[in-house]
Tab-separated table of C-alpha atoms in Angstrom:
chain	number	residue	atom	x	y	z
A	1	UNK	CA	0.320	17.787	28.732
A	2	UNK	CA	-0.815	17.860	25.364
A	3	UNK	CA	1.210	16.800	22.315
A	4	UNK	CA	-0.121	18.678	19.228
A	5	UNK	CA	0.185	17.575	16.062
A	6	UNK	CA	2.317	19.740	14.513
A	7	UNK	CA	5.100	18.223	16.674
A	8	UNK	CA	4.860	15.251	13.845
A	9	UNK	CA	5.481	17.774	11.091
A	10	UNK	CA	8.626	18.188	9.034
A	11	UNK	CA	8.513	20.699	7.034
A	12	UNK	CA	7.385	19.225	3.667
A	13	UNK	CA	7.048	16.017	4.377
A	14	UNK	CA	3.681	14.688	2.885
A	15	UNK	CA	0.976	13.452	4.654
A	16	UNK	CA	0.109	9.838	4.398
A	17	UNK	CA	-3.258	10.489	6.396
A	18	UNK	CA	-4.253	13.422	7.985
A	19	UNK	CA	-1.954	14.066	10.736
A	20	UNK	CA	0.600	10.955	9.991
A	21	UNK	CA	3.290	11.730	8.109
A	22	UNK	CA	5.542	9.968	5.470
A	23	UNK	CA	8.779	9.574	7.803
A	24	UNK	CA	6.761	7.636	10.621
A	25	UNK	CA	4.658	5.273	8.559
A	26	UNK	CA	8.686	4.330	6.813
A	27	UNK	CA	9.964	4.008	10.469
A	28	UNK	CA	6.774	1.543	11.198
A	29	UNK	CA	7.532	-0.111	7.427
A	30	UNK	CA	10.962	-0.435	8.575
A	31	UNK	CA	9.981	-2.055	11.826
A	32	UNK	CA	7.659	-4.404	10.478
A	33	UNK	CA	10.448	-5.723	8.785
A	34	UNK	CA	12.471	-6.129	11.805
A	35	UNK	CA	9.851	-7.866	13.366
A	36	UNK	CA	9.561	-10.583	11.159
A	37	UNK	CA	13.656	-10.741	11.678
A	38	UNK	CA	13.586	-10.942	15.227
A	39	UNK	CA	10.389	-13.046	15.549
A	40	UNK	CA	11.714	-15.618	13.516
A	41	UNK	CA	14.279	-16.157	15.412
A	42	UNK	CA	12.052	-16.148	18.372
A	43	UNK	CA	9.974	-18.673	16.933
A	44	UNK	CA	12.290	-20.769	15.869
A	45	UNK	CA	13.633	-20.753	19.540
A	46	UNK	CA	10.860	-21.221	21.372
A	47	UNK	CA	10.335	-24.016	19.040
A	48	UNK	CA	13.526	-26.219	20.052
A	49	UNK	CA	13.305	-24.748	23.580
A	50	UNK	CA	9.678	-26.916	23.458
A	51	UNK	CA	11.532	-29.683	21.838
A	52	UNK	CA	13.230	-30.046	25.294
A	53	UNK	CA	16.790	-29.744	23.315
A	54	UNK	CA	18.796	-29.551	26.608
A	55	UNK	CA	17.840	-25.860	26.742
A	56	UNK	CA	17.117	-25.219	30.587
A	57	UNK	CA	20.485	-27.173	31.892
A	58	UNK	CA	22.390	-24.917	28.700
A	59	UNK	CA	20.515	-21.267	29.942
A	60	UNK	CA	21.755	-22.126	33.541
A	61	UNK	CA	24.789	-21.445	32.710
A	62	UNK	CA	24.219	-17.702	32.096
A	63	UNK	CA	24.445	-15.530	34.376
A	64	UNK	CA	21.251	-13.648	35.019
A	65	UNK	CA	22.383	-10.956	37.296
A	66	UNK	CA	24.069	-8.474	34.003
A	67	UNK	CA	21.044	-9.078	32.092
A	68	UNK	CA	19.069	-8.231	34.520
A	69	UNK	CA	20.764	-5.267	35.033
A	70	UNK	CA	20.538	-5.037	31.438
A	71	UNK	CA	17.153	-5.198	31.548
A	72	UNK	CA	16.874	-1.979	33.879
A	73	UNK	CA	18.880	-0.387	31.949
A	74	UNK	CA	16.916	-0.950	28.772
A	75	UNK	CA	13.398	-0.098	29.913
A	76	UNK	CA	14.881	3.047	31.138
A	77	UNK	CA	16.448	3.820	28.157
A	78	UNK	CA	13.020	3.693	26.849
A	79	UNK	CA	11.595	5.882	29.687
A	80	UNK	CA	14.102	8.418	29.207
A	81	UNK	CA	14.255	8.715	24.362
A	82	UNK	CA	9.885	9.052	25.404
A	83	UNK	CA	11.046	11.811	28.212
A	84	UNK	CA	13.505	13.499	25.036
A	85	UNK	CA	10.057	13.918	22.690
A	86	UNK	CA	8.016	15.325	25.003
A	87	UNK	CA	10.402	17.897	25.714
A	88	UNK	CA	11.117	18.308	22.141
A	89	UNK	CA	7.869	18.505	21.449
A	90	UNK	CA	7.198	21.365	24.512
A	91	UNK	CA	10.704	23.068	22.874
A	92	UNK	CA	12.344	22.851	25.506
A	93	UNK	CA	15.714	22.390	24.015
A	94	UNK	CA	18.131	21.728	28.157
A	95	UNK	CA	15.923	18.215	28.605
A	96	UNK	CA	15.726	16.997	25.365
A	97	UNK	CA	19.667	16.870	25.335
A	98	UNK	CA	19.422	15.599	28.995
A	99	UNK	CA	17.575	12.549	28.344
A	100	UNK	CA	18.635	11.557	24.768
A	101	UNK	CA	22.211	12.073	26.294
A	102	UNK	CA	21.125	9.125	29.246
A	103	UNK	CA	19.487	6.914	26.356
A	104	UNK	CA	22.639	7.236	25.002
A	105	UNK	CA	24.558	6.702	28.450
A	106	UNK	CA	21.911	3.724	28.594
A	107	UNK	CA	22.696	2.431	25.526
A	108	UNK	CA	26.714	2.257	26.157
A	109	UNK	CA	26.065	0.401	29.807
A	110	UNK	CA	24.050	-2.388	27.568
A	111	UNK	CA	26.827	-2.658	25.191
A	112	UNK	CA	29.622	-3.178	27.252
A	113	UNK	CA	27.414	-5.217	30.295
A	114	UNK	CA	26.694	-7.329	27.228
A	115	UNK	CA	30.719	-7.528	25.903
A	116	UNK	CA	31.603	-8.587	29.926
A	117	UNK	CA	28.962	-11.253	29.011
A	118	UNK	CA	30.488	-12.815	26.292
A	119	UNK	CA	33.930	-12.655	27.801
A	120	UNK	CA	32.564	-14.636	30.516
A	121	UNK	CA	31.106	-17.520	28.383
A	122	UNK	CA	33.783	-17.794	26.080
A	123	UNK	CA	36.283	-17.776	28.719
A	124	UNK	CA	34.166	-20.414	30.571
A	125	UNK	CA	34.344	-22.318	26.771
A	126	UNK	CA	30.259	-21.581	25.943
A	127	UNK	CA	30.956	-20.424	22.543
A	128	UNK	CA	28.432	-20.433	19.133
A	129	UNK	CA	29.545	-23.623	18.284
A	130	UNK	CA	29.269	-25.275	21.909
A	131	UNK	CA	25.575	-26.307	21.274
A	132	UNK	CA	21.606	-25.696	20.180
A	133	UNK	CA	21.186	-23.325	22.967
A	134	UNK	CA	24.152	-21.188	22.248
A	135	UNK	CA	24.335	-21.015	18.356
A	136	UNK	CA	20.416	-19.359	19.213
A	137	UNK	CA	21.906	-17.282	21.872
A	138	UNK	CA	24.507	-16.072	20.236
A	139	UNK	CA	22.688	-15.301	17.052
A	140	UNK	CA	20.017	-13.321	18.688
A	141	UNK	CA	22.145	-11.381	21.490
A	142	UNK	CA	24.391	-10.543	18.942
A	143	UNK	CA	21.920	-9.055	15.984
A	144	UNK	CA	19.851	-7.238	19.292
A	145	UNK	CA	23.285	-6.029	20.538
A	146	UNK	CA	24.319	-4.568	16.717
A	147	UNK	CA	20.421	-3.144	16.462
A	148	UNK	CA	21.427	-1.271	20.283
A	149	UNK	CA	24.566	0.345	18.412
A	150	UNK	CA	22.594	1.584	15.736
A	151	UNK	CA	20.407	3.150	17.640
A	152	UNK	CA	23.158	4.653	19.967
A	153	UNK	CA	24.486	5.859	16.719
A	154	UNK	CA	21.231	7.655	15.789
A	155	UNK	CA	20.502	9.239	19.196
A	156	UNK	CA	24.123	10.303	19.691
A	157	UNK	CA	23.973	12.026	15.794
A	158	UNK	CA	20.558	13.894	16.752
A	159	UNK	CA	22.300	14.206	20.468
A	160	UNK	CA	25.445	16.327	19.067
A	161	UNK	CA	23.695	17.757	15.738
A	162	UNK	CA	21.764	20.398	16.963
A	163	UNK	CA	20.518	21.503	13.718
A	164	UNK	CA	19.111	18.127	12.775
A	165	UNK	CA	16.426	17.789	15.821
A	166	UNK	CA	13.068	18.195	15.151
A	167	UNK	CA	10.532	16.517	17.759
A	168	UNK	CA	9.474	14.249	14.565
A	169	UNK	CA	13.032	13.008	14.433
A	170	UNK	CA	13.095	12.457	17.805
A	171	UNK	CA	9.762	10.437	17.628
A	172	UNK	CA	10.828	8.569	15.045
A	173	UNK	CA	14.500	7.572	17.010
A	174	UNK	CA	12.275	6.948	19.866
A	175	UNK	CA	9.597	4.870	18.294
A	176	UNK	CA	13.449	2.760	16.960
A	177	UNK	CA	14.766	2.436	20.392
A	178	UNK	CA	11.528	1.096	22.245
A	179	UNK	CA	11.654	-1.170	19.174
A	180	UNK	CA	15.002	-2.868	20.462
A	181	UNK	CA	13.287	-2.174	24.072
A	182	UNK	CA	11.110	-4.652	23.126
A	183	UNK	CA	13.081	-7.205	21.308
A	184	UNK	CA	15.017	-7.420	24.227
A	185	UNK	CA	11.657	-8.295	26.715
A	186	UNK	CA	11.069	-11.400	24.846
A	187	UNK	CA	14.789	-12.020	24.812
A	188	UNK	CA	15.980	-12.340	28.400
A	189	UNK	CA	12.917	-14.776	29.581
A	190	UNK	CA	13.350	-16.798	26.762
A	191	UNK	CA	17.265	-16.715	26.998
A	192	UNK	CA	17.882	-16.467	30.488
A	193	UNK	CA	15.064	-17.228	32.935
A	194	UNK	CA	13.196	-20.322	30.572
B	1	UNK	CA	-1.488	11.177	18.698
B	2	UNK	CA	-2.911	14.082	17.568
B	3	UNK	CA	-3.750	16.729	20.124
B	4	UNK	CA	-3.956	13.868	22.887
B	5	UNK	CA	-3.252	13.496	26.624
B	6	UNK	CA	0.038	12.157	26.712
B	7	UNK	CA	0.492	8.973	29.439
B	8	UNK	CA	2.194	8.841	32.673
B	9	UNK	CA	5.510	7.871	31.175
B	10	UNK	CA	7.127	7.500	34.477
B	11	UNK	CA	4.231	5.616	35.879
B	12	UNK	CA	4.107	3.367	33.067
B	13	UNK	CA	8.439	2.838	33.673
B	14	UNK	CA	7.409	2.198	36.866
B	15	UNK	CA	4.966	-0.496	35.903
B	16	UNK	CA	7.650	-2.022	33.628
B	17	UNK	CA	10.167	-2.538	36.363
B	18	UNK	CA	7.648	-4.232	38.723
B	19	UNK	CA	6.664	-6.639	36.153
B	20	UNK	CA	10.612	-7.255	35.216
B	21	UNK	CA	10.989	-7.731	39.210
B	22	UNK	CA	8.056	-10.285	39.259
B	23	UNK	CA	9.826	-12.112	36.436
B	24	UNK	CA	13.323	-12.825	38.137
B	25	UNK	CA	11.146	-13.899	41.147
B	26	UNK	CA	8.704	-16.353	39.168
B	27	UNK	CA	11.264	-19.178	39.602
B	28	UNK	CA	10.307	-18.886	43.332
B	29	UNK	CA	6.536	-19.607	42.457
B	30	UNK	CA	5.360	-23.613	42.955
B	31	UNK	CA	4.367	-25.333	40.381
B	32	UNK	CA	7.543	-26.123	38.673
B	33	UNK	CA	9.034	-25.067	35.371
B	34	UNK	CA	5.665	-24.820	33.196
B	35	UNK	CA	4.191	-22.363	35.731
B	36	UNK	CA	7.686	-20.140	35.871
B	37	UNK	CA	7.301	-20.378	31.982
B	38	UNK	CA	4.116	-19.006	31.375
B	39	UNK	CA	4.380	-16.669	34.188
B	40	UNK	CA	7.598	-14.293	32.268
B	41	UNK	CA	5.892	-15.489	28.900
B	42	UNK	CA	2.848	-13.481	30.784
B	43	UNK	CA	4.613	-10.472	32.210
B	44	UNK	CA	6.583	-10.199	29.063
B	45	UNK	CA	4.198	-9.597	26.920
B	46	UNK	CA	2.643	-6.974	28.947
B	47	UNK	CA	5.501	-5.305	29.181
B	48	UNK	CA	5.675	-5.203	25.155
B	49	UNK	CA	1.966	-3.808	25.245
B	50	UNK	CA	2.595	-1.162	27.937
B	51	UNK	CA	6.048	-0.166	25.739
B	52	UNK	CA	4.403	-0.149	22.396
B	53	UNK	CA	0.854	1.128	23.267
B	54	UNK	CA	1.838	4.266	25.422
B	55	UNK	CA	5.975	5.117	24.784
B	56	UNK	CA	5.199	3.988	20.812
B	57	UNK	CA	2.127	5.555	21.203
B	58	UNK	CA	0.151	3.299	19.192
B	59	UNK	CA	-2.836	3.741	21.134
B	60	UNK	CA	-2.498	7.494	19.306
B	61	UNK	CA	-1.844	6.149	15.897
B	62	UNK	CA	-4.491	5.271	13.000
B	63	UNK	CA	-5.494	2.019	11.932
B	64	UNK	CA	-2.686	2.443	9.162
B	65	UNK	CA	0.350	2.103	11.928
B	66	UNK	CA	-1.579	-0.691	13.624
B	67	UNK	CA	-2.111	-2.464	10.999
B	68	UNK	CA	2.094	-2.243	10.446
B	69	UNK	CA	2.464	-3.514	13.847
B	70	UNK	CA	-0.059	-6.231	13.511
B	71	UNK	CA	0.863	-8.025	10.410
B	72	UNK	CA	4.309	-8.719	10.895
B	73	UNK	CA	3.201	-10.596	14.693
B	74	UNK	CA	0.593	-12.443	12.330
B	75	UNK	CA	3.212	-13.541	9.291
B	76	UNK	CA	5.330	-14.638	12.903
B	77	UNK	CA	2.560	-16.882	14.249
B	78	UNK	CA	2.155	-18.704	10.864
B	79	UNK	CA	5.900	-19.283	10.918
B	80	UNK	CA	5.640	-20.650	14.451
B	81	UNK	CA	2.552	-22.661	14.256
B	82	UNK	CA	3.997	-23.693	10.486
B	83	UNK	CA	6.930	-25.206	12.630
B	84	UNK	CA	5.317	-26.952	14.947
B	85	UNK	CA	5.016	-30.138	13.160
B	86	UNK	CA	8.815	-30.461	12.725
B	87	UNK	CA	8.433	-30.666	16.903
B	88	UNK	CA	5.818	-32.963	16.813
B	89	UNK	CA	7.083	-35.656	14.427
B	90	UNK	CA	10.853	-35.527	15.844
B	91	UNK	CA	9.538	-36.690	19.133
């Protein structure tokens, strides 16, 4: 499957470099700032983890099963959103809609499971004030969940507003969604497996 | 990705799922917690690279986009190193 440079183009949008449109550079700039936000949190958590602040003992109270299912959901939604782009690039509107719908469903399922997890932990007495691990846990997963919710909204808009759904916009929405997936790829081992 | 052949997205997904399952099984490895932590973070790094290079199409992008992806990671690395004295001096 060859994806031609035209699919990146939005009519009238300037090119920063040949074949590289301004919108994509803007999204990568945005992701760069997001990398520093989450990277700062993850680096700080790693330092605390290495400092032996009872991280592992607190982490052992988390349910790995729900988080593992959520990991599989996000990995799969990364597949569906990139398939939405591929379908949009070849002009297959039905496949684009189906892939975007699956991506939105994956994001909603992730948030629902996260809500179940939060409820279980709070009922067990583990709140953000219960210790340094729990402060990091709620801050990092809460911020990540907000990003998932934003991604769901973006993909839902592309799903229902067919007029806005250019291949380039589907690709840019996908870039953001993959970033959210990559953040979770590191949060999962840091919080649940270490 | 200008006129390039797209990656096999499903094959990449299979690798991602396999690495996720391997991370879950890492606790069964001999060698204790240090080995487990090393394995799960190595698997996470490979997964992140697979997503960035293939799903985010970084391997098809020009150097400007590579720089936008790498420079913030360097900043984060500097931050992590800057935090190490706090860890060492506390002991």
